[in-house]
PDB file of N, CA and C in Angstrom:
ATOM      1  N   UNK S 161       0.841  -1.187   0.000  1.00 44.00           N
ATOM      2  CA  UNK S 161       0.000   0.000   0.000  1.00 44.00           C
ATOM      3  C   UNK S 161       0.880   1.242   0.000  1.00 44.00           C
ATOM      4  N   UNK S 162       0.653   2.142  -0.931  1.00 48.00           N
ATOM      5  CA  UNK S 162       1.446   3.363  -1.012  1.00 48.00           C
ATOM      6  C   UNK S 162       0.950   4.377  -0.004  1.00 48.00           C
ATOM      7  N   UNK S 163       1.880   4.914   0.752  1.00 50.00           N
ATOM      8  CA  UNK S 163       1.554   5.966   1.704  1.00 50.00           C
ATOM      9  C   UNK S 163       2.406   7.176   1.365  1.00 50.00           C
ATOM     10  N   UNK S 164       1.833   8.380   1.447  1.00 49.00           N
ATOM     11  CA  UNK S 164       2.627   9.569   1.152  1.00 49.00           C
ATOM     12  C   UNK S 164       3.701   9.784   2.204  1.00 49.00           C
ATOM     13  N   UNK S 165       4.777  10.402   1.781  1.00 50.00           N
ATOM     14  CA  UNK S 165       5.836  10.759   2.722  1.00 50.00           C
ATOM     15  C   UNK S 165       5.325  11.934   3.542  1.00 50.00           C
ATOM     16  N   UNK S 166       5.257  11.746   4.827  1.00 48.00           N
ATOM     17  CA  UNK S 166       4.645  12.756   5.675  1.00 48.00           C
ATOM     18  C   UNK S 166       5.654  13.704   6.316  1.00 48.00           C
ATOM     19  N   UNK S 167       6.807  13.203   6.665  1.00 48.00           N
ATOM     20  CA  UNK S 167       7.758  14.038   7.386  1.00 48.00           C
ATOM     21  C   UNK S 167       9.054  14.185   6.609  1.00 48.00           C
ATOM     22  N   UNK S 168       9.637  15.362   6.649  1.00 47.00           N
ATOM     23  CA  UNK S 168      10.966  15.540   6.075  1.00 47.00           C
ATOM     24  C   UNK S 168      11.945  15.607   7.237  1.00 47.00           C
ATOM     25  N   UNK S 169      13.112  16.134   6.994  1.00 53.00           N
ATOM     26  CA  UNK S 169      14.119  16.168   8.046  1.00 53.00           C
ATOM     27  C   UNK S 169      13.780  17.160   9.147  1.00 53.00           C
ATOM     28  N   UNK S 170      12.992  18.155   8.864  1.00 57.00           N
ATOM     29  CA  UNK S 170      12.604  19.115   9.889  1.00 57.00           C
ATOM     30  C   UNK S 170      11.302  18.658  10.523  1.00 57.00           C
ATOM     31  N   UNK S 171      11.265  18.705  11.833  1.00 64.00           N
ATOM     32  CA  UNK S 171      10.111  18.217  12.579  1.00 64.00           C
ATOM     33  C   UNK S 171       8.814  18.864  12.112  1.00 64.00           C
ATOM     34  N   UNK S 172       7.837  18.026  11.727  1.00 69.00           N
ATOM     35  CA  UNK S 172       6.514  18.512  11.378  1.00 69.00           C
ATOM     36  C   UNK S 172       6.370  19.048   9.966  1.00 69.00           C
ATOM     37  N   UNK S 173       7.443  19.128   9.200  1.00 82.00           N
ATOM     38  CA  UNK S 173       7.377  19.694   7.854  1.00 82.00           C
ATOM     39  C   UNK S 173       7.224  18.572   6.832  1.00 82.00           C
ATOM     40  N   UNK S 174       6.232  18.685   5.966  1.00 91.00           N
ATOM     41  CA  UNK S 174       6.052  17.670   4.933  1.00 91.00           C
ATOM     42  C   UNK S 174       7.053  17.898   3.806  1.00 91.00           C
ATOM     43  N   UNK S 175       7.263  16.866   3.025  1.00 90.00           N
ATOM     44  CA  UNK S 175       8.139  16.983   1.864  1.00 90.00           C
ATOM     45  C   UNK S 175       7.598  18.035   0.899  1.00 90.00           C
ATOM     46  N   UNK S 176       6.286  18.033   0.688  1.00 93.00           N
ATOM     47  CA  UNK S 176       5.668  19.020  -0.206  1.00 93.00           C
ATOM     48  C   UNK S 176       5.921  20.442   0.283  1.00 93.00           C
ATOM     49  N   UNK S 177       5.814  20.649   1.582  1.00 94.00           N
ATOM     50  CA  UNK S 177       6.046  21.984   2.142  1.00 94.00           C
ATOM     51  C   UNK S 177       7.509  22.394   1.973  1.00 94.00           C
ATOM     52  N   UNK S 178       8.418  21.444   2.138  1.00 92.00           N
ATOM     53  CA  UNK S 178       9.842  21.743   1.970  1.00 92.00           C
ATOM     54  C   UNK S 178      10.150  22.127   0.527  1.00 92.00           C
ATOM     55  N   UNK S 179       9.540  21.428  -0.430  1.00 92.00           N
ATOM     56  CA  UNK S 179       9.740  21.744  -1.844  1.00 92.00           C
ATOM     57  C   UNK S 179       9.169  23.120  -2.152  1.00 92.00           C
ATOM     58  N   UNK S 180       7.978  23.383  -1.648  1.00 95.00           N
ATOM     59  CA  UNK S 180       7.364  24.694  -1.894  1.00 95.00           C
ATOM     60  C   UNK S 180       8.218  25.824  -1.324  1.00 95.00           C
ATOM     61  N   UNK S 181       8.740  25.640  -0.118  1.00 95.00           N
ATOM     62  CA  UNK S 181       9.593  26.664   0.487  1.00 95.00           C
ATOM     63  C   UNK S 181      10.870  26.862  -0.326  1.00 95.00           C
ATOM     64  N   UNK S 182      11.478  25.757  -0.762  1.00 94.00           N
ATOM     65  CA  UNK S 182      12.704  25.856  -1.554  1.00 94.00           C
ATOM     66  C   UNK S 182      12.453  26.589  -2.868  1.00 94.00           C
ATOM     67  N   UNK S 183      11.319  26.311  -3.523  1.00 95.00           N
ATOM     68  CA  UNK S 183      11.000  26.992  -4.775  1.00 95.00           C
ATOM     69  C   UNK S 183      10.700  28.468  -4.555  1.00 95.00           C
ATOM     70  N   UNK S 184      10.017  28.782  -3.477  1.00 95.00           N
ATOM     71  CA  UNK S 184       9.742  30.185  -3.156  1.00 95.00           C
ATOM     72  C   UNK S 184      11.045  30.950  -2.979  1.00 95.00           C
ATOM     73  N   UNK S 185      11.988  30.349  -2.252  1.00 95.00           N
ATOM     74  CA  UNK S 185      13.297  30.985  -2.051  1.00 95.00           C
ATOM     75  C   UNK S 185      14.061  31.089  -3.374  1.00 95.00           C
ATOM     76  N   UNK S 186      13.966  30.062  -4.210  1.00 94.00           N
ATOM     77  CA  UNK S 186      14.636  30.074  -5.506  1.00 94.00           C
ATOM     78  C   UNK S 186      14.119  31.221  -6.371  1.00 94.00           C
ATOM     79  N   UNK S 187      12.779  31.363  -6.438  1.00 94.00           N
ATOM     80  CA  UNK S 187      12.202  32.445  -7.242  1.00 94.00           C
ATOM     81  C   UNK S 187      12.608  33.815  -6.705  1.00 94.00           C
ATOM     82  N   UNK S 188      12.691  33.955  -5.400  1.00 94.00           N
ATOM     83  CA  UNK S 188      13.099  35.232  -4.805  1.00 94.00           C
ATOM     84  C   UNK S 188      14.538  35.580  -5.206  1.00 94.00           C
ATOM     85  N   UNK S 189      15.389  34.578  -5.287  1.00 95.00           N
ATOM     86  CA  UNK S 189      16.798  34.807  -5.640  1.00 95.00           C
ATOM     87  C   UNK S 189      16.999  35.099  -7.125  1.00 95.00           C
ATOM     88  N   UNK S 190      16.010  34.764  -7.955  1.00 94.00           N
ATOM     89  CA  UNK S 190      16.130  35.036  -9.385  1.00 94.00           C
ATOM     90  C   UNK S 190      16.132  36.526  -9.688  1.00 94.00           C
ATOM     91  N   UNK S 191      15.552  37.301  -8.797  1.00 89.00           N
ATOM     92  CA  UNK S 191      15.548  38.769  -8.924  1.00 89.00           C
ATOM     93  C   UNK S 191      15.032  39.212 -10.297  1.00 89.00           C
ATOM     94  N   UNK S 192      13.886  38.632 -10.699  1.00 88.00           N
ATOM     95  CA  UNK S 192      13.268  39.034 -11.957  1.00 88.00           C
ATOM     96  C   UNK S 192      13.696  38.254 -13.181  1.00 88.00           C
ATOM     97  N   UNK S 193      14.775  37.498 -13.077  1.00 93.00           N
ATOM     98  CA  UNK S 193      15.221  36.676 -14.201  1.00 93.00           C
ATOM     99  C   UNK S 193      14.310  35.455 -14.329  1.00 93.00           C
ATOM    100  N   UNK S 194      14.176  34.946 -15.545  1.00 94.00           N
ATOM    101  CA  UNK S 194      13.343  33.770 -15.774  1.00 94.00           C
ATOM    102  C   UNK S 194      14.146  32.496 -15.539  1.00 94.00           C
ATOM    103  N   UNK S 195      13.530  31.498 -14.891  1.00 93.00           N
ATOM    104  CA  UNK S 195      14.223  30.228 -14.691  1.00 93.00           C
ATOM    105  C   UNK S 195      14.318  29.454 -16.001  1.00 93.00           C
ATOM    106  N   UNK S 196      15.257  28.528 -16.054  1.00 93.00           N
ATOM    107  CA  UNK S 196      15.427  27.697 -17.240  1.00 93.00           C
ATOM    108  C   UNK S 196      15.432  26.236 -16.814  1.00 93.00           C
ATOM    109  N   UNK S 197      14.640  25.406 -17.483  1.00 95.00           N
ATOM    110  CA  UNK S 197      14.566  23.979 -17.176  1.00 95.00           C
ATOM    111  C   UNK S 197      14.221  23.711 -15.710  1.00 95.00           C
ATOM    112  N   UNK S 198      13.254  24.439 -15.194  1.00 96.00           N
ATOM    113  CA  UNK S 198      12.872  24.333 -13.788  1.00 96.00           C
ATOM    114  C   UNK S 198      12.414  22.920 -13.423  1.00 96.00           C
ATOM    115  N   UNK S 199      11.575  22.314 -14.253  1.00 96.00           N
ATOM    116  CA  UNK S 199      11.084  20.969 -13.968  1.00 96.00           C
ATOM    117  C   UNK S 199      12.247  19.992 -13.830  1.00 96.00           C
ATOM    118  N   UNK S 200      13.144  20.016 -14.781  1.00 95.00           N
ATOM    119  CA  UNK S 200      14.299  19.114 -14.755  1.00 95.00           C
ATOM    120  C   UNK S 200      15.155  19.349 -13.510  1.00 95.00           C
ATOM    121  N   UNK S 201      15.373  20.606 -13.169  1.00 94.00           N
ATOM    122  CA  UNK S 201      16.176  20.932 -12.000  1.00 94.00           C
ATOM    123  C   UNK S 201      15.552  20.353 -10.728  1.00 94.00           C
ATOM    124  N   UNK S 202      14.244  20.531 -10.567  1.00 95.00           N
ATOM    125  CA  UNK S 202      13.568  20.047  -9.359  1.00 95.00           C
ATOM    126  C   UNK S 202      13.602  18.523  -9.303  1.00 95.00           C
ATOM    127  N   UNK S 203      13.311  17.871 -10.413  1.00 95.00           N
ATOM    128  CA  UNK S 203      13.326  16.406 -10.444  1.00 95.00           C
ATOM    129  C   UNK S 203      14.715  15.883 -10.083  1.00 95.00           C
ATOM    130  N   UNK S 204      15.748  16.464 -10.646  1.00 93.00           N
ATOM    131  CA  UNK S 204      17.105  16.012 -10.343  1.00 93.00           C
ATOM    132  C   UNK S 204      17.477  16.259  -8.886  1.00 93.00           C
ATOM    133  N   UNK S 205      17.022  17.368  -8.321  1.00 93.00           N
ATOM    134  CA  UNK S 205      17.318  17.678  -6.922  1.00 93.00           C
ATOM    135  C   UNK S 205      16.641  16.699  -5.970  1.00 93.00           C
ATOM    136  N   UNK S 206      15.503  16.172  -6.365  1.00 95.00           N
ATOM    137  CA  UNK S 206      14.765  15.239  -5.517  1.00 95.00           C
ATOM    138  C   UNK S 206      15.156  13.794  -5.816  1.00 95.00           C
ATOM    139  N   UNK S 207      15.360  13.475  -7.089  1.00 97.00           N
ATOM    140  CA  UNK S 207      15.583  12.095  -7.492  1.00 97.00           C
ATOM    141  C   UNK S 207      16.902  11.524  -6.971  1.00 97.00           C
ATOM    142  N   UNK S 208      17.962  12.298  -7.039  1.00 97.00           N
ATOM    143  CA  UNK S 208      19.269  11.796  -6.590  1.00 97.00           C
ATOM    144  C   UNK S 208      19.248  11.383  -5.121  1.00 97.00           C
ATOM    145  N   UNK S 209      18.825  12.246  -4.193  1.00 97.00           N
ATOM    146  CA  UNK S 209      18.800  11.806  -2.795  1.00 97.00           C
ATOM    147  C   UNK S 209      17.792  10.679  -2.547  1.00 97.00           C
ATOM    148  N   UNK S 210      16.713  10.638  -3.327  1.00 97.00           N
ATOM    149  CA  UNK S 210      15.756   9.543  -3.214  1.00 97.00           C
ATOM    150  C   UNK S 210      16.446   8.217  -3.528  1.00 97.00           C
ATOM    151  N   UNK S 211      17.165   8.175  -4.642  1.00 98.00           N
ATOM    152  CA  UNK S 211      17.866   6.959  -5.035  1.00 98.00           C
ATOM    153  C   UNK S 211      18.927   6.580  -4.001  1.00 98.00           C
ATOM    154  N   UNK S 212      19.687   7.558  -3.538  1.00 98.00           N
ATOM    155  CA  UNK S 212      20.726   7.291  -2.540  1.00 98.00           C
ATOM    156  C   UNK S 212      20.137   6.714  -1.260  1.00 98.00           C
ATOM    157  N   UNK S 213      19.067   7.311  -0.790  1.00 98.00           N
ATOM    158  CA  UNK S 213      18.451   6.895   0.459  1.00 98.00           C
ATOM    159  C   UNK S 213      17.856   5.496   0.356  1.00 98.00           C
ATOM    160  N   UNK S 214      17.144   5.227  -0.741  1.00 98.00           N
ATOM    161  CA  UNK S 214      16.525   3.912  -0.912  1.00 98.00           C
ATOM    162  C   UNK S 214      17.601   2.835  -1.044  1.00 98.00           C
ATOM    163  N   UNK S 215      18.651   3.102  -1.806  1.00 98.00           N
ATOM    164  CA  UNK S 215      19.739   2.129  -1.936  1.00 98.00           C
ATOM    165  C   UNK S 215      20.399   1.852  -0.592  1.00 98.00           C
ATOM    166  N   UNK S 216      20.611   2.891   0.190  1.00 98.00           N
ATOM    167  CA  UNK S 216      21.201   2.732   1.516  1.00 98.00           C
ATOM    168  C   UNK S 216      20.289   1.873   2.393  1.00 98.00           C
ATOM    169  N   UNK S 217      18.999   2.156   2.334  1.00 98.00           N
ATOM    170  CA  UNK S 217      18.019   1.399   3.120  1.00 98.00           C
ATOM    171  C   UNK S 217      17.993  -0.078   2.704  1.00 98.00           C
ATOM    172  N   UNK S 218      18.242  -0.329   1.425  1.00 98.00           N
ATOM    173  CA  UNK S 218      18.238  -1.702   0.887  1.00 98.00           C
ATOM    174  C   UNK S 218      19.629  -2.320   0.903  1.00 98.00           C
ATOM    175  N   UNK S 219      20.558  -1.701   1.617  1.00 98.00           N
ATOM    176  CA  UNK S 219      21.936  -2.205   1.710  1.00 98.00           C
ATOM    177  C   UNK S 219      22.554  -2.451   0.341  1.00 98.00           C
ATOM    178  N   UNK S 220      22.243  -1.581  -0.620  1.00 97.00           N
ATOM    179  CA  UNK S 220      22.819  -1.662  -1.951  1.00 97.00           C
ATOM    180  C   UNK S 220      22.163  -2.678  -2.876  1.00 97.00           C
ATOM    181  N   UNK S 221      21.138  -3.353  -2.412  1.00 98.00           N
ATOM    182  CA  UNK S 221      20.451  -4.364  -3.234  1.00 98.00           C
ATOM    183  C   UNK S 221      19.574  -3.650  -4.259  1.00 98.00           C
ATOM    184  N   UNK S 222      20.035  -3.630  -5.512  1.00 98.00           N
ATOM    185  CA  UNK S 222      19.346  -2.879  -6.551  1.00 98.00           C
ATOM    186  C   UNK S 222      17.992  -3.469  -6.906  1.00 98.00           C
ATOM    187  N   UNK S 223      17.865  -4.779  -6.861  1.00 98.00           N
ATOM    188  CA  UNK S 223      16.567  -5.397  -7.164  1.00 98.00           C
ATOM    189  C   UNK S 223      15.522  -4.982  -6.136  1.00 98.00           C
ATOM    190  N   UNK S 224      15.895  -5.027  -4.879  1.00 98.00           N
ATOM    191  CA  UNK S 224      14.964  -4.619  -3.817  1.00 98.00           C
ATOM    192  C   UNK S 224      14.672  -3.123  -3.900  1.00 98.00           C
ATOM    193  N   UNK S 225      15.696  -2.326  -4.160  1.00 98.00           N
ATOM    194  CA  UNK S 225      15.507  -0.873  -4.280  1.00 98.00           C
ATOM    195  C   UNK S 225      14.561  -0.555  -5.433  1.00 98.00           C
ATOM    196  N   UNK S 226      14.735  -1.240  -6.558  1.00 98.00           N
ATOM    197  CA  UNK S 226      13.856  -1.024  -7.714  1.00 98.00           C
ATOM    198  C   UNK S 226      12.416  -1.368  -7.351  1.00 98.00           C
ATOM    199  N   UNK S 227      12.241  -2.452  -6.612  1.00 98.00           N
ATOM    200  CA  UNK S 227      10.895  -2.839  -6.176  1.00 98.00           C
ATOM    201  C   UNK S 227      10.297  -1.752  -5.277  1.00 98.00           C
ATOM    202  N   UNK S 228      11.069  -1.256  -4.323  1.00 98.00           N
ATOM    203  CA  UNK S 228      10.591  -0.187  -3.429  1.00 98.00           C
ATOM    204  C   UNK S 228      10.176   1.041  -4.226  1.00 98.00           C
ATOM    205  N   UNK S 229      10.939   1.349  -5.270  1.00 98.00           N
ATOM    206  CA  UNK S 229      10.696   2.544  -6.072  1.00 98.00           C
ATOM    207  C   UNK S 229       9.608   2.345  -7.127  1.00 98.00           C
ATOM    208  N   UNK S 230       9.193   1.104  -7.336  1.00 98.00           N
ATOM    209  CA  UNK S 230       8.155   0.834  -8.326  1.00 98.00           C
ATOM    210  C   UNK S 230       8.649   0.924  -9.753  1.00 98.00           C
ATOM    211  N   UNK S 231       9.913   0.556  -9.957  1.00 98.00           N
ATOM    212  CA  UNK S 231      10.482   0.569 -11.311  1.00 98.00           C
ATOM    213  C   UNK S 231      11.245  -0.723 -11.523  1.00 98.00           C
ATOM    214  N   UNK S 232      11.553  -1.025 -12.781  1.00 98.00           N
ATOM    215  CA  UNK S 232      12.339  -2.236 -13.006  1.00 98.00           C
ATOM    216  C   UNK S 232      13.818  -1.941 -12.756  1.00 98.00           C
ATOM    217  N   UNK S 233      14.576  -3.005 -12.557  1.00 97.00           N
ATOM    218  CA  UNK S 233      15.986  -2.854 -12.200  1.00 97.00           C
ATOM    219  C   UNK S 233      16.780  -2.152 -13.293  1.00 97.00           C
ATOM    220  N   UNK S 234      16.429  -2.396 -14.563  1.00 98.00           N
ATOM    221  CA  UNK S 234      17.120  -1.723 -15.658  1.00 98.00           C
ATOM    222  C   UNK S 234      16.950  -0.210 -15.611  1.00 98.00           C
ATOM    223  N   UNK S 235      15.743   0.233 -15.288  1.00 98.00           N
ATOM    224  CA  UNK S 235      15.492   1.676 -15.156  1.00 98.00           C
ATOM    225  C   UNK S 235      16.284   2.255 -13.992  1.00 98.00           C
ATOM    226  N   UNK S 236      16.306   1.527 -12.882  1.00 98.00           N
ATOM    227  CA  UNK S 236      17.086   1.993 -11.731  1.00 98.00           C
ATOM    228  C   UNK S 236      18.559   2.104 -12.103  1.00 98.00           C
ATOM    229  N   UNK S 237      19.099   1.098 -12.759  1.00 98.00           N
ATOM    230  CA  UNK S 237      20.512   1.130 -13.145  1.00 98.00           C
ATOM    231  C   UNK S 237      20.810   2.308 -14.072  1.00 98.00           C
ATOM    232  N   UNK S 238      19.887   2.604 -14.985  1.00 98.00           N
ATOM    233  CA  UNK S 238      20.052   3.750 -15.883  1.00 98.00           C
ATOM    234  C   UNK S 238      20.106   5.051 -15.079  1.00 98.00           C
ATOM    235  N   UNK S 239      19.228   5.175 -14.105  1.00 98.00           N
ATOM    236  CA  UNK S 239      19.200   6.384 -13.279  1.00 98.00           C
ATOM    237  C   UNK S 239      20.449   6.477 -12.402  1.00 98.00           C
ATOM    238  N   UNK S 240      20.925   5.351 -11.907  1.00 98.00           N
ATOM    239  CA  UNK S 240      22.153   5.356 -11.110  1.00 98.00           C
ATOM    240  C   UNK S 240      23.340   5.823 -11.939  1.00 98.00           C
ATOM    241  N   UNK S 241      23.398   5.395 -13.194  1.00 97.00           N
ATOM    242  CA  UNK S 241      24.463   5.873 -14.101  1.00 97.00           C
ATOM    243  C   UNK S 241      24.309   7.369 -14.368  1.00 97.00           C
ATOM    244  N   UNK S 242      23.054   7.795 -14.573  1.00 96.00           N
ATOM    245  CA  UNK S 242      22.783   9.202 -14.848  1.00 96.00           C
ATOM    246  C   UNK S 242      23.331  10.096 -13.737  1.00 96.00           C
ATOM    247  N   UNK S 243      23.173   9.661 -12.500  1.00 96.00           N
ATOM    248  CA  UNK S 243      23.613  10.461 -11.352  1.00 96.00           C
ATOM    249  C   UNK S 243      24.980  10.011 -10.838  1.00 96.00           C
ATOM    250  N   UNK S 244      25.651   9.131 -11.594  1.00 96.00           N
ATOM    251  CA  UNK S 244      26.973   8.609 -11.245  1.00 96.00           C
ATOM    252  C   UNK S 244      26.961   8.007  -9.840  1.00 96.00           C
ATOM    253  N   UNK S 245      25.940   7.196  -9.579  1.00 94.00           N
ATOM    254  CA  UNK S 245      25.799   6.553  -8.283  1.00 94.00           C
ATOM    255  C   UNK S 245      26.111   5.054  -8.334  1.00 94.00           C
ATOM    256  N   UNK S 246      26.330   4.523  -9.514  1.00 79.00           N
ATOM    257  CA  UNK S 246      26.524   3.077  -9.581  1.00 79.00           C
ATOM    258  C   UNK S 246      27.599   2.632 -10.482  1.00 79.00           C
TER     259      UNK S 246
END
């Protein structure tokens, strides 16, 4: 059964709230400039630590990590290469 991630590293803060706060701060720092490839940037910022954390939790077992992530092992291996994690 899939359950949403409720807590981030800060007590009581949801992952969604942390992302929203980070984006708000990012837009403030742009100082009127337009962002480029925002979707890709956010996905990469979230995906890399997600992969690292799940692999650590699975003691490096890629098959189990892929199962936890809901993807096949080949896709996981491709993403690990993309982020130079494997």
